[in-house]
């Protein structure tokens, strides 16, 4: 089998195990980067600043860096496992192979909910951005945001339906523009080129430094996740990259480095210009802090650049979320964790078309009918549950298949330190979320317990157990 | 009617077009190909073809 040419257009995606139509292997590391960073970068443009409201600007910076450590662990662990379990579904597939069916079912749902909620939140934001543009262009009426919210979801679903290469090339272009916009804003306002407008010392002195003390720092961790939430989405491209062992670690690790830079620069730029009371109020104060900073710079060029940056970041995030949610839903359908009907691949476009279409009305219902903060909270909580699973996953992976038993595309260093750090930071963040959104946290855990019972007592009998473990791995140690 | 009202209508129209495209294509594909072909995808293809997991 080793002589099979995987780049062949007639053979690509049509391999053993009876596959006649499979997902198309056309992506490279840049697409993986665009998928991960594309989903997240909107968090730099808006959302992270709620952390400032929780504990002031310094608290947001501490949360930024602690969340950065959390996500660096996530990226390293993901890179190792996914470069080995290179299949659609990402963490769902990892859980299926390494932990067991019930964990896999839960992780699959975390993924679909996290990405679909985030997609809905992005569509709501895009609708709001169109209304801002209308007001700025002199429109005096009240713009109906609904057609723009629906258009964003329908256009991006259509793009995803038509093929993964165009979808993620589109993401690559708009994500790169949005990232460059942050760099340009930093260079233009920090004093590196021309006169700077930064006022850190004046804005952060006295009580403004840590207005709510250290408990504020803890509370800020909840929204600190927003700087990076979604980078783990790179794993969903595993079945569509040309070389998983190379592209997934490369794209994911380059992605987290990009985000660490973007997050720190964003904090520096915005906290140096906007007072923390205004910056931290993401509803009535600074909805889009980078854009507000550009407006204060007085440069029309920067206002336009950051305006487009905000819109592009929003679209890139929604686009990546559709890609990821549909792959997770598709993978669960393929294994009969959900009805097998969802495991279909489009014979021409080679995309999981039924999963893409099925998730459209769900995203629309949340985008049109649910408040933004609730949608975002549900997304964050689902993501947090997923991160809590990862340390357990990597510890079991290393134990069952030690380094000398199977080939890995990437081996993350200092094991088990990253797993322990990740688990500890997840615990801290759960407490931070409990402080602000305890009811939602309890309600959501209750929801996952109920669906777990449903899976255990009813759905599991339909799971395709024979086709579940298709990787040609040796038996795990101890079995 | 202001320009933004026309843009609103255009957004409704485009949304309907994208939705119709997907639904019509979905119907065409489902009636042209058998369920066996459409749901034949299995994971692990590349692994099986290129990786032998020998270290």
Short mmCIF file of C-alpha atoms in Angstrom, two decimals:
data_model
loop_
_atom_site.label_atom_id
_atom_site.label_comp_id
_atom_site.label_asym_id
_atom_site.label_seq_id
_atom_site.Cartn_x
_atom_site.Cartn_y
_atom_site.Cartn_z
CA UNK A 1 0.00 0.00 0.00
CA UNK A 2 2.95 2.29 0.49
CA UNK A 3 3.32 2.79 -3.27
CA UNK A 4 -0.17 4.33 -3.61
CA UNK A 5 0.16 7.90 -4.85
CA UNK A 6 -1.92 9.97 -2.45
CA UNK A 7 -1.58 13.02 -4.67
CA UNK A 8 -3.32 11.23 -7.54
CA UNK A 9 -6.52 12.99 -8.55
CA UNK A 10 -8.26 9.72 -9.27
CA UNK A 11 -7.22 8.01 -6.06
CA UNK A 12 -7.28 10.90 -3.64
CA UNK A 13 -9.68 10.20 -0.83
CA UNK A 14 -10.57 6.80 -2.24
CA UNK A 15 -8.62 4.39 -0.18
CA UNK A 16 -9.08 1.17 1.69
CA UNK A 17 -11.90 0.27 4.08
CA UNK A 18 -14.42 0.55 1.22
CA UNK A 19 -14.29 4.33 0.81
CA UNK A 20 -15.69 5.39 -2.54
CA UNK A 21 -16.06 9.11 -1.84
CA UNK A 22 -13.99 10.76 0.86
CA UNK A 23 -13.01 14.25 1.96
CA UNK A 24 -10.49 15.93 -0.32
CA UNK A 25 -6.84 16.15 0.77
CA UNK A 26 -5.82 19.54 -0.58
CA UNK A 27 -4.83 21.69 2.40
CA UNK A 28 -1.38 22.84 3.52
CA UNK A 29 0.00 24.32 6.76
CA UNK A 30 -1.10 27.85 5.78
CA UNK A 31 -4.72 26.68 5.60
CA UNK A 32 -4.39 25.07 9.02
CA UNK A 33 -3.02 28.36 10.36
CA UNK A 34 -5.89 30.25 8.70
CA UNK A 35 -8.46 27.90 10.21
CA UNK A 36 -7.11 28.22 13.76
CA UNK A 37 -6.21 31.91 13.79
CA UNK A 38 -9.26 32.78 11.68
CA UNK A 39 -11.65 31.39 14.29
CA UNK A 40 -9.90 33.20 17.14
CA UNK A 41 -8.82 36.60 15.86
CA UNK A 42 -12.27 38.10 16.27
CA UNK A 43 -11.65 37.71 20.03
CA UNK A 44 -8.87 40.30 19.71
CA UNK A 45 -11.18 42.69 17.89
CA UNK A 46 -13.96 42.32 20.46
CA UNK A 47 -14.84 40.27 23.52
CA UNK A 48 -11.48 40.13 25.35
CA UNK A 49 -12.15 43.55 26.82
CA UNK A 50 -14.85 42.13 29.13
CA UNK A 51 -11.80 40.85 31.09
CA UNK A 52 -10.88 44.52 31.69
CA UNK A 53 -14.37 45.11 33.10
CA UNK A 54 -13.90 42.21 35.51
CA UNK A 55 -10.62 43.36 37.03
CA UNK A 56 -9.04 46.32 35.22
CA UNK A 57 -6.34 46.50 32.53
CA UNK A 58 -3.57 44.72 34.48
CA UNK A 59 -5.97 41.87 35.30
CA UNK A 60 -6.73 41.53 31.59
CA UNK A 61 -3.00 41.31 30.84
CA UNK A 62 -2.42 38.65 33.50
CA UNK A 63 -5.45 36.74 32.18
CA UNK A 64 -4.08 37.15 28.65
CA UNK A 65 -0.79 35.51 29.56
CA UNK A 66 -2.23 32.77 31.81
CA UNK A 67 -4.78 31.92 29.14
CA UNK A 68 -1.83 32.01 26.72
CA UNK A 69 -0.10 29.31 28.77
CA UNK A 70 -3.35 27.31 28.86
CA UNK A 71 -3.69 27.47 25.08
CA UNK A 72 0.00 26.80 24.42
CA UNK A 73 -0.52 23.53 26.32
CA UNK A 74 -3.67 22.90 24.27
CA UNK A 75 -1.80 23.54 21.01
CA UNK A 76 1.13 21.29 21.94
CA UNK A 77 -1.05 18.42 23.13
CA UNK A 78 -3.34 18.75 20.10
CA UNK A 79 -0.38 18.81 17.73
CA UNK A 80 0.95 15.54 19.07
CA UNK A 81 -2.33 13.64 19.19
CA UNK A 82 -3.86 14.94 15.97
CA UNK A 83 -0.72 14.44 13.91
CA UNK A 84 -1.19 10.78 14.88
CA UNK A 85 -5.00 10.49 14.88
CA UNK A 86 -5.32 12.29 11.55
CA UNK A 87 -9.07 12.09 10.95
CA UNK A 88 -12.02 14.48 10.77
CA UNK A 89 -13.68 15.12 14.10
CA UNK A 90 -10.51 16.34 15.84
CA UNK A 91 -10.82 15.88 19.59
CA UNK A 92 -13.92 13.72 19.14
CA UNK A 93 -11.86 11.21 17.14
CA UNK A 94 -9.02 11.45 19.66
CA UNK A 95 -11.44 10.65 22.49
CA UNK A 96 -12.92 7.76 20.53
CA UNK A 97 -9.54 6.11 19.99
CA UNK A 98 -7.95 6.92 23.33
CA UNK A 99 -10.63 7.23 26.04
CA UNK A 100 -13.91 5.61 25.01
CA UNK A 101 -17.33 6.06 23.37
CA UNK A 102 -19.09 8.09 26.10
CA UNK A 103 -16.21 10.58 26.30
CA UNK A 104 -16.15 10.76 22.50
CA UNK A 105 -19.88 11.47 22.33
CA UNK A 106 -19.56 14.27 24.89
CA UNK A 107 -16.48 15.79 23.27
CA UNK A 108 -18.23 15.68 19.88
CA UNK A 109 -21.14 17.63 21.33
CA UNK A 110 -18.81 20.14 23.05
CA UNK A 111 -17.22 20.79 19.66
CA UNK A 112 -20.46 21.20 17.74
CA UNK A 113 -21.99 23.47 20.39
CA UNK A 114 -18.84 25.57 20.88
CA UNK A 115 -18.45 26.22 17.15
CA UNK A 116 -22.12 26.63 16.27
CA UNK A 117 -22.65 29.08 19.14
CA UNK A 118 -19.54 30.97 18.13
CA UNK A 119 -20.76 31.08 14.53
CA UNK A 120 -24.09 32.50 15.73
CA UNK A 121 -22.27 35.09 17.87
CA UNK A 122 -20.16 36.11 14.88
CA UNK A 123 -23.22 36.49 12.67
CA UNK A 124 -24.89 38.69 15.33
CA UNK A 125 -21.70 40.78 15.44
CA UNK A 126 -21.56 41.09 11.66
CA UNK A 127 -25.18 42.32 11.64
CA UNK A 128 -24.26 44.90 14.26
CA UNK A 129 -21.21 46.01 12.20
CA UNK A 130 -23.42 46.60 9.16
CA UNK A 131 -25.71 48.78 11.29
CA UNK A 132 -22.68 50.79 12.50
CA UNK A 133 -21.53 51.30 8.90
CA UNK A 134 -25.06 52.40 7.97
CA UNK A 135 -25.12 54.96 10.81
CA UNK A 136 -21.61 56.20 9.94
CA UNK A 137 -22.66 56.65 6.30
CA UNK A 138 -25.49 58.95 7.35
CA UNK A 139 -28.45 56.54 7.40
CA UNK A 140 -30.98 57.92 9.86
CA UNK A 141 -33.40 55.01 10.15
CA UNK A 142 -32.96 51.80 12.13
CA UNK A 143 -31.26 49.20 9.99
CA UNK A 144 -32.84 45.74 10.10
CA UNK A 145 -29.85 43.56 11.07
CA UNK A 146 -31.60 40.25 10.35
CA UNK A 147 -30.96 40.05 6.58
CA UNK A 148 -27.23 40.66 7.20
CA UNK A 149 -27.06 38.05 9.97
CA UNK A 150 -28.79 35.53 7.69
CA UNK A 151 -26.64 36.49 4.69
CA UNK A 152 -23.41 35.90 6.62
CA UNK A 153 -24.53 32.41 7.67
CA UNK A 154 -25.94 31.47 4.25
CA UNK A 155 -22.97 32.79 2.25
CA UNK A 156 -20.38 31.07 4.43
CA UNK A 157 -22.38 27.82 4.53
CA UNK A 158 -22.55 27.96 0.72
CA UNK A 159 -18.80 28.52 0.53
CA UNK A 160 -18.18 25.57 2.85
CA UNK A 161 -20.61 23.46 0.85
CA UNK A 162 -18.70 24.17 -2.38
CA UNK A 163 -15.31 22.99 -1.20
CA UNK A 164 -12.73 23.19 1.55
CA UNK A 165 -9.89 24.66 -0.51
CA UNK A 166 -11.79 27.82 -1.52
CA UNK A 167 -13.23 28.10 2.00
CA UNK A 168 -9.89 28.09 3.78
CA UNK A 169 -8.06 30.09 1.10
CA UNK A 170 -10.72 32.76 1.66
CA UNK A 171 -10.03 32.47 5.40
CA UNK A 172 -6.28 32.75 4.81
CA UNK A 173 -6.65 36.04 2.93
CA UNK A 174 -9.09 37.76 5.29
CA UNK A 175 -7.33 36.49 8.44
CA UNK A 176 -3.98 37.75 7.17
CA UNK A 177 -5.50 41.19 6.49
CA UNK A 178 -7.07 41.30 9.97
CA UNK A 179 -3.76 40.33 11.61
CA UNK A 180 -1.75 42.84 9.58
CA UNK A 181 -4.27 45.53 10.57
CA UNK A 182 -3.37 44.95 14.25
CA UNK A 183 0.35 45.21 13.46
CA UNK A 184 -0.17 48.43 11.49
CA UNK A 185 -2.25 49.94 14.31
CA UNK A 186 0.48 49.06 16.82
CA UNK A 187 3.26 50.55 14.69
CA UNK A 188 1.22 53.70 14.00
CA UNK A 189 0.05 54.45 17.53
CA UNK A 190 2.84 53.18 19.80
CA UNK A 191 5.41 55.78 18.79
CA UNK A 192 7.57 53.45 16.69
CA UNK A 193 6.67 55.53 13.65
CA UNK A 194 5.73 59.16 14.28
CA UNK A 195 4.27 60.44 17.53
CA UNK A 196 2.65 57.87 19.79
CA UNK A 197 -0.69 58.29 21.56
CA UNK A 198 -0.12 55.78 24.37
CA UNK A 199 -0.98 56.91 27.92
CA UNK A 200 -0.42 53.76 29.96
CA UNK A 201 0.98 55.47 33.03
CA UNK A 202 -1.87 57.97 33.29
CA UNK A 203 -4.63 55.45 32.59
CA UNK A 204 -3.41 52.75 34.95
CA UNK A 205 -2.23 54.62 38.04
CA UNK A 206 -3.74 54.43 41.52
CA UNK A 207 -7.05 52.60 41.90
CA UNK A 208 -7.20 51.99 38.16
CA UNK A 209 -4.33 49.50 38.35
CA UNK A 210 -6.30 46.69 40.01
CA UNK A 211 -9.75 48.14 40.78
CA UNK A 212 -11.18 44.92 42.26
CA UNK A 213 -7.95 43.49 43.66
CA UNK A 214 -6.76 39.94 42.99
CA UNK A 215 -10.28 38.48 42.88
CA UNK A 216 -10.72 40.69 39.81
CA UNK A 217 -7.72 38.98 38.23
CA UNK A 218 -9.34 35.62 38.86
CA UNK A 219 -12.67 36.77 37.44
CA UNK A 220 -10.86 38.13 34.35
CA UNK A 221 -9.70 34.61 33.47
CA UNK A 222 -13.19 33.83 32.15
CA UNK A 223 -12.84 36.35 29.33
CA UNK A 224 -9.08 35.80 29.07
CA UNK A 225 -10.01 32.70 27.11
CA UNK A 226 -11.47 34.95 24.46
CA UNK A 227 -7.98 35.90 23.24
CA UNK A 228 -7.41 32.32 22.01
CA UNK A 229 -10.71 30.41 22.06
CA UNK A 230 -10.84 28.23 18.95
CA UNK A 231 -7.17 27.57 18.12
CA UNK A 232 -7.85 23.91 18.88
CA UNK A 233 -10.10 23.96 15.79
CA UNK A 234 -7.08 23.29 13.56
CA UNK A 235 -7.49 19.60 14.31
CA UNK A 236 -10.71 19.42 12.31
CA UNK A 237 -8.70 19.80 9.10
CA UNK A 238 -6.84 16.57 9.82
CA UNK A 239 -8.55 14.53 7.13
CA UNK A 240 -8.20 17.23 4.49
CA UNK A 241 -4.51 18.19 4.78
CA UNK A 242 -2.02 16.71 2.36
CA UNK A 243 0.46 15.84 5.08
CA UNK A 244 -1.11 15.64 8.56
CA UNK A 245 2.15 14.80 10.31
CA UNK A 246 3.72 18.02 9.07
CA UNK A 247 0.88 20.46 8.41
CA UNK A 248 -1.07 20.05 11.65
CA UNK A 249 1.74 20.71 14.15
CA UNK A 250 3.21 23.43 11.93
CA UNK A 251 -0.10 25.23 11.38
CA UNK A 252 -1.28 24.88 14.99
CA UNK A 253 1.96 25.99 16.65
CA UNK A 254 2.44 28.88 14.20
CA UNK A 255 -1.18 29.78 15.00
CA UNK A 256 -0.71 29.97 18.77
CA UNK A 257 2.46 32.05 18.31
CA UNK A 258 0.54 34.46 16.07
CA UNK A 259 -2.21 34.73 18.66
CA UNK A 260 0.17 35.33 21.57
CA UNK A 261 1.63 38.24 19.62
CA UNK A 262 -1.77 39.55 18.50
CA UNK A 263 -3.26 39.29 22.01
CA UNK A 264 -0.40 41.10 23.72
CA UNK A 265 -0.30 43.85 21.09
CA UNK A 266 -4.08 44.27 21.30
CA UNK A 267 -3.94 44.68 25.07
CA UNK A 268 -1.04 47.14 24.77
CA UNK A 269 -2.71 49.27 22.10
CA UNK A 270 -6.18 49.46 23.64
CA UNK A 271 -5.24 49.80 27.32
CA UNK A 272 -2.87 52.63 26.41
CA UNK A 273 -5.61 54.72 24.84
CA UNK A 274 -8.98 53.78 26.35
CA UNK A 275 -9.83 54.22 30.09
CA UNK A 276 -10.51 50.87 31.73
CA UNK A 277 -14.13 51.74 32.64
CA UNK A 278 -14.94 52.39 28.96
CA UNK A 279 -12.74 49.60 27.61
CA UNK A 280 -14.20 47.03 30.00
CA UNK A 281 -17.82 47.72 29.11
CA UNK A 282 -18.25 45.77 25.90
CA UNK A 283 -21.97 46.55 25.67
CA UNK A 284 -22.38 50.28 26.36
CA UNK A 285 -18.71 51.26 26.18
CA UNK A 286 -16.14 49.91 23.77
CA UNK A 287 -17.79 47.21 21.66
CA UNK A 288 -14.83 46.96 19.28
CA UNK A 289 -11.75 48.28 21.14
CA UNK A 290 -9.24 48.10 18.26
CA UNK A 291 -11.64 50.00 16.03
CA UNK A 292 -12.27 52.56 18.79
CA UNK A 293 -8.51 53.04 19.20
CA UNK A 294 -8.20 53.62 15.44
CA UNK A 295 -10.95 56.24 15.66
CA UNK A 296 -9.09 58.01 18.48
CA UNK A 297 -5.90 58.04 16.39
CA UNK A 298 -7.64 60.48 14.03
CA UNK A 299 -6.32 58.69 10.95
CA UNK A 300 -8.93 57.88 8.30
CA UNK A 301 -6.66 55.20 6.86
CA UNK A 302 -6.48 53.41 10.21
CA UNK A 303 -10.25 53.73 10.72
CA UNK A 304 -10.92 52.05 7.37
CA UNK A 305 -8.24 49.40 7.91
CA UNK A 306 -9.47 48.45 11.37
CA UNK A 307 -13.09 48.63 10.21
CA UNK A 308 -12.36 46.05 7.53
CA UNK A 309 -10.17 44.14 9.99
CA UNK A 310 -13.12 43.84 12.40
CA UNK A 311 -15.50 42.66 9.68
CA UNK A 312 -12.95 40.24 8.18
CA UNK A 313 -12.09 38.77 11.59
CA UNK A 314 -15.80 38.21 12.24
CA UNK A 315 -16.33 36.52 8.87
CA UNK A 316 -13.19 34.38 9.21
CA UNK A 317 -14.34 33.17 12.60
CA UNK A 318 -17.84 32.26 11.41
CA UNK A 319 -16.35 30.57 8.35
CA UNK A 320 -13.93 28.44 10.38
CA UNK A 321 -16.70 27.55 12.83
CA UNK A 322 -18.94 26.22 10.04
CA UNK A 323 -16.00 24.16 8.78
CA UNK A 324 -15.23 22.72 12.21
CA UNK A 325 -18.76 22.10 13.49
CA UNK A 326 -19.69 20.29 10.28
CA UNK A 327 -16.58 18.05 10.42
CA UNK A 328 -17.33 17.06 14.01
CA UNK A 329 -21.00 16.38 13.18
CA UNK A 330 -19.98 14.45 10.07
CA UNK A 331 -17.46 12.29 11.95
CA UNK A 332 -20.06 11.42 14.59
CA UNK A 333 -22.52 10.49 11.85
CA UNK A 334 -19.92 8.37 10.08
CA UNK A 335 -19.39 6.30 13.24
CA UNK A 336 -23.18 6.17 13.90
CA UNK A 337 -22.85 8.12 17.14
CA UNK A 338 -25.50 10.17 15.35
CA UNK A 339 -27.67 8.94 12.46
CA UNK A 340 -25.38 7.60 9.71
CA UNK A 341 -27.16 9.86 7.21
CA UNK A 342 -24.93 12.73 8.40
CA UNK A 343 -21.79 10.82 7.40
CA UNK A 344 -22.30 11.58 3.69
CA UNK A 345 -19.68 13.24 1.49
CA UNK A 346 -20.59 15.30 -1.59
CA UNK A 347 -19.28 13.33 -4.60
CA UNK A 348 -18.30 16.47 -6.53
CA UNK A 349 -17.28 19.01 -3.89
CA UNK A 350 -16.05 16.35 -1.44
CA UNK A 351 -17.46 18.12 1.60
CA UNK A 352 -19.70 16.82 4.43
CA UNK A 353 -22.64 18.55 2.77
CA UNK A 354 -25.48 17.15 4.87
CA UNK A 355 -23.75 18.14 8.12
CA UNK A 356 -23.16 21.64 6.72
CA UNK A 357 -26.81 22.08 5.70
CA UNK A 358 -28.19 20.58 8.93
CA UNK A 359 -26.29 23.05 11.13
CA UNK A 360 -27.47 26.13 9.17
CA UNK A 361 -30.96 26.39 10.74
CA UNK A 362 -29.52 25.72 14.21
CA UNK A 363 -27.05 28.58 13.81
CA UNK A 364 -29.86 30.80 12.49
CA UNK A 365 -32.12 30.02 15.46
CA UNK A 366 -29.39 31.02 17.94
CA UNK A 367 -28.27 34.04 15.90
CA UNK A 368 -31.79 35.42 15.57
CA UNK A 369 -33.35 34.32 18.84
CA UNK A 370 -30.74 34.25 21.61
CA UNK A 371 -28.92 37.11 23.41
CA UNK A 372 -25.25 37.48 22.46
CA UNK A 373 -23.79 37.10 25.97
CA UNK A 374 -25.67 33.83 26.56
CA UNK A 375 -24.53 32.48 23.19
CA UNK A 376 -20.91 33.41 23.94
CA UNK A 377 -21.08 31.91 27.44
CA UNK A 378 -22.41 28.61 26.11
CA UNK A 379 -19.58 28.57 23.59
CA UNK A 380 -16.90 29.30 26.21
CA UNK A 381 -18.25 26.66 28.61
CA UNK A 382 -18.36 23.97 25.93
CA UNK A 383 -14.78 24.90 24.97
CA UNK A 384 -13.67 24.74 28.61
CA UNK A 385 -15.10 21.26 29.05
CA UNK A 386 -13.19 20.24 25.94
CA UNK A 387 -9.89 21.62 27.33
CA UNK A 388 -10.47 19.71 30.57
CA UNK A 389 -10.68 16.50 28.58
CA UNK A 390 -7.34 17.14 26.80
CA UNK A 391 -4.90 16.54 29.70
CA UNK A 392 -6.64 13.26 30.54
CA UNK A 393 -6.49 12.37 26.87
CA UNK A 394 -2.75 12.97 26.44
CA UNK A 395 -1.86 11.16 29.67
CA UNK A 396 -3.83 8.12 28.52
CA UNK A 397 -2.37 8.39 25.00
CA UNK A 398 1.22 8.35 26.25
CA UNK A 399 0.41 5.51 28.64
CA UNK A 400 -1.36 3.29 26.11
CA UNK A 401 0.95 4.06 23.19
CA UNK A 402 4.34 5.20 24.52
CA UNK A 403 6.72 7.12 22.25
CA UNK A 404 8.46 4.04 20.92
CA UNK A 405 5.30 2.22 19.82
CA UNK A 406 3.74 4.46 17.15
CA UNK A 407 5.05 7.16 14.89
CA UNK A 408 4.01 10.72 15.78
CA UNK A 409 4.19 13.82 13.59
CA UNK A 410 5.17 15.85 16.66
CA UNK A 411 6.17 14.97 20.22
CA UNK A 412 5.38 17.68 22.73
CA UNK A 413 8.09 18.39 25.32
CA UNK A 414 8.11 18.10 29.13
CA UNK A 415 5.25 15.60 29.37
CA UNK A 416 3.29 15.46 31.73
CA UNK A 417 3.97 19.08 32.78
CA UNK A 418 1.78 20.70 30.05
CA UNK A 419 -1.07 18.34 30.93
CA UNK A 420 -0.85 19.20 34.64
CA UNK A 421 -0.61 22.95 33.92
CA UNK A 422 -3.57 22.74 31.56
CA UNK A 423 -5.70 20.85 34.08
CA UNK A 424 -4.83 23.35 36.85
CA UNK A 425 -5.64 26.36 34.67
CA UNK A 426 -8.93 24.77 33.59
CA UNK A 427 -9.82 24.36 37.29
CA UNK A 428 -9.07 28.03 37.96
CA UNK A 429 -11.10 29.08 34.92
CA UNK A 430 -14.08 26.95 35.98
CA UNK A 431 -14.05 28.82 39.29
CA UNK A 432 -13.81 32.15 37.43
CA UNK A 433 -16.78 31.19 35.23
CA UNK A 434 -18.70 30.07 38.32
CA UNK A 435 -18.23 33.53 39.84
CA UNK A 436 -19.97 35.22 36.92
CA UNK A 437 -22.12 32.59 35.26
CA UNK A 438 -22.73 29.90 37.89
CA UNK A 439 -26.31 29.20 36.80
CA UNK A 440 -25.33 28.67 33.16
CA UNK A 441 -22.42 26.45 34.22
CA UNK A 442 -24.67 24.20 36.32
CA UNK A 443 -27.39 24.18 33.62
CA UNK A 444 -24.90 23.21 30.95
CA UNK A 445 -23.31 20.42 32.97
CA UNK A 446 -26.87 19.17 33.68
CA UNK A 447 -27.53 19.18 29.93
CA UNK A 448 -24.44 17.09 29.19
CA UNK A 449 -25.34 14.61 31.96
CA UNK A 450 -28.81 14.14 30.43
CA UNK A 451 -27.48 13.59 26.88
CA UNK A 452 -24.83 11.22 28.27
CA UNK A 453 -27.58 9.10 29.85
CA UNK A 454 -29.46 9.13 26.54
CA UNK A 455 -26.32 7.99 24.74
CA UNK A 456 -25.50 5.27 27.25
CA UNK A 457 -28.98 3.77 27.50
CA UNK A 458 -30.24 4.27 23.95
CA UNK A 459 -27.94 5.60 21.25
CA UNK A 460 -24.88 3.43 21.91
CA UNK A 461 -26.63 0.33 20.51
CA UNK A 462 -26.50 1.94 17.03
CA UNK A 463 -22.80 2.86 17.15
CA UNK A 464 -20.72 1.24 14.45
CA UNK A 465 -18.26 -0.40 16.82
CA UNK A 466 -16.43 -2.43 14.18
CA UNK A 467 -15.53 0.60 12.07
CA UNK A 468 -14.61 2.68 15.07
CA UNK A 469 -10.93 1.83 15.24
CA UNK A 470 -9.56 2.05 11.75
CA UNK A 471 -6.02 3.26 12.54
CA UNK A 472 -3.37 0.61 11.93
CA UNK A 473 -1.96 0.96 15.43
CA UNK A 474 -0.53 -1.77 17.62
CA UNK A 475 -2.55 -2.93 20.62
CA UNK A 476 -2.41 -0.46 23.51
CA UNK A 477 -0.11 -1.38 26.38
CA UNK A 478 -1.84 -3.38 29.06
CA UNK A 479 -4.54 -4.78 26.73
CA UNK B 1 -36.44 54.45 0.01
CA UNK B 2 -32.82 54.97 0.95
CA UNK B 3 -29.81 53.07 -0.33
CA UNK B 4 -29.64 51.00 2.86
CA UNK B 5 -33.21 49.80 2.34
CA UNK B 6 -32.18 48.47 -1.07
CA UNK B 7 -29.12 46.85 0.50
CA UNK B 8 -31.42 45.15 3.03
CA UNK B 9 -33.53 43.72 0.21
CA UNK B 10 -30.39 42.61 -1.62
CA UNK B 11 -29.21 40.79 1.52
CA UNK B 12 -32.56 38.97 1.81
CA UNK B 13 -32.38 38.05 -1.89
CA UNK B 14 -28.80 36.80 -1.78
CA UNK B 15 -29.52 34.76 1.36
CA UNK B 16 -32.43 33.08 -0.41
CA UNK B 17 -30.24 32.37 -3.47
CA UNK B 18 -27.46 30.73 -1.45
CA UNK B 19 -30.02 28.70 0.48
CA UNK B 20 -31.82 27.60 -2.68
CA UNK B 21 -28.54 26.63 -4.34
CA UNK B 22 -27.67 24.31 -1.46
CA UNK B 23 -31.14 22.76 -1.17
CA UNK B 24 -31.47 22.11 -4.93
CA UNK B 25 -27.97 20.66 -5.18
CA UNK B 26 -28.58 18.53 -2.10
CA UNK B 27 -31.76 17.13 -3.70
CA UNK B 28 -29.95 16.46 -7.00
CA UNK B 29 -27.06 14.64 -5.33
CA UNK B 30 -29.29 12.55 -3.09
CA UNK B 31 -31.41 11.41 -6.04
CA UNK B 32 -28.43 10.77 -8.36
CA UNK B 33 -26.10 8.76 -6.13
CA UNK B 34 -26.82 5.77 -3.95
CA UNK B 35 -26.60 6.05 -0.18
CA UNK B 36 -23.84 3.42 -0.24
CA UNK B 37 -21.57 5.72 -2.25
CA UNK B 38 -22.43 8.90 -0.37
CA UNK B 39 -21.83 7.40 3.07
CA UNK B 40 -18.85 5.19 2.14
CA UNK B 41 -16.23 7.47 3.72
CA UNK B 42 -14.11 5.82 6.41
CA UNK B 43 -11.40 7.39 8.52
CA UNK B 44 -7.77 6.40 8.45
CA UNK B 45 -7.25 6.21 4.69
CA UNK B 46 -4.04 8.18 4.54
CA UNK B 47 -2.70 6.40 7.56
CA UNK B 48 -3.33 3.04 5.96
CA UNK B 49 -1.76 4.11 2.68
CA UNK B 50 1.36 5.86 3.85
CA UNK B 51 2.07 5.21 7.49
CA UNK B 52 3.04 1.81 8.74
CA UNK B 53 3.61 2.96 12.32
CA UNK B 54 6.98 1.30 12.59
CA UNK B 55 9.56 3.24 14.52
#
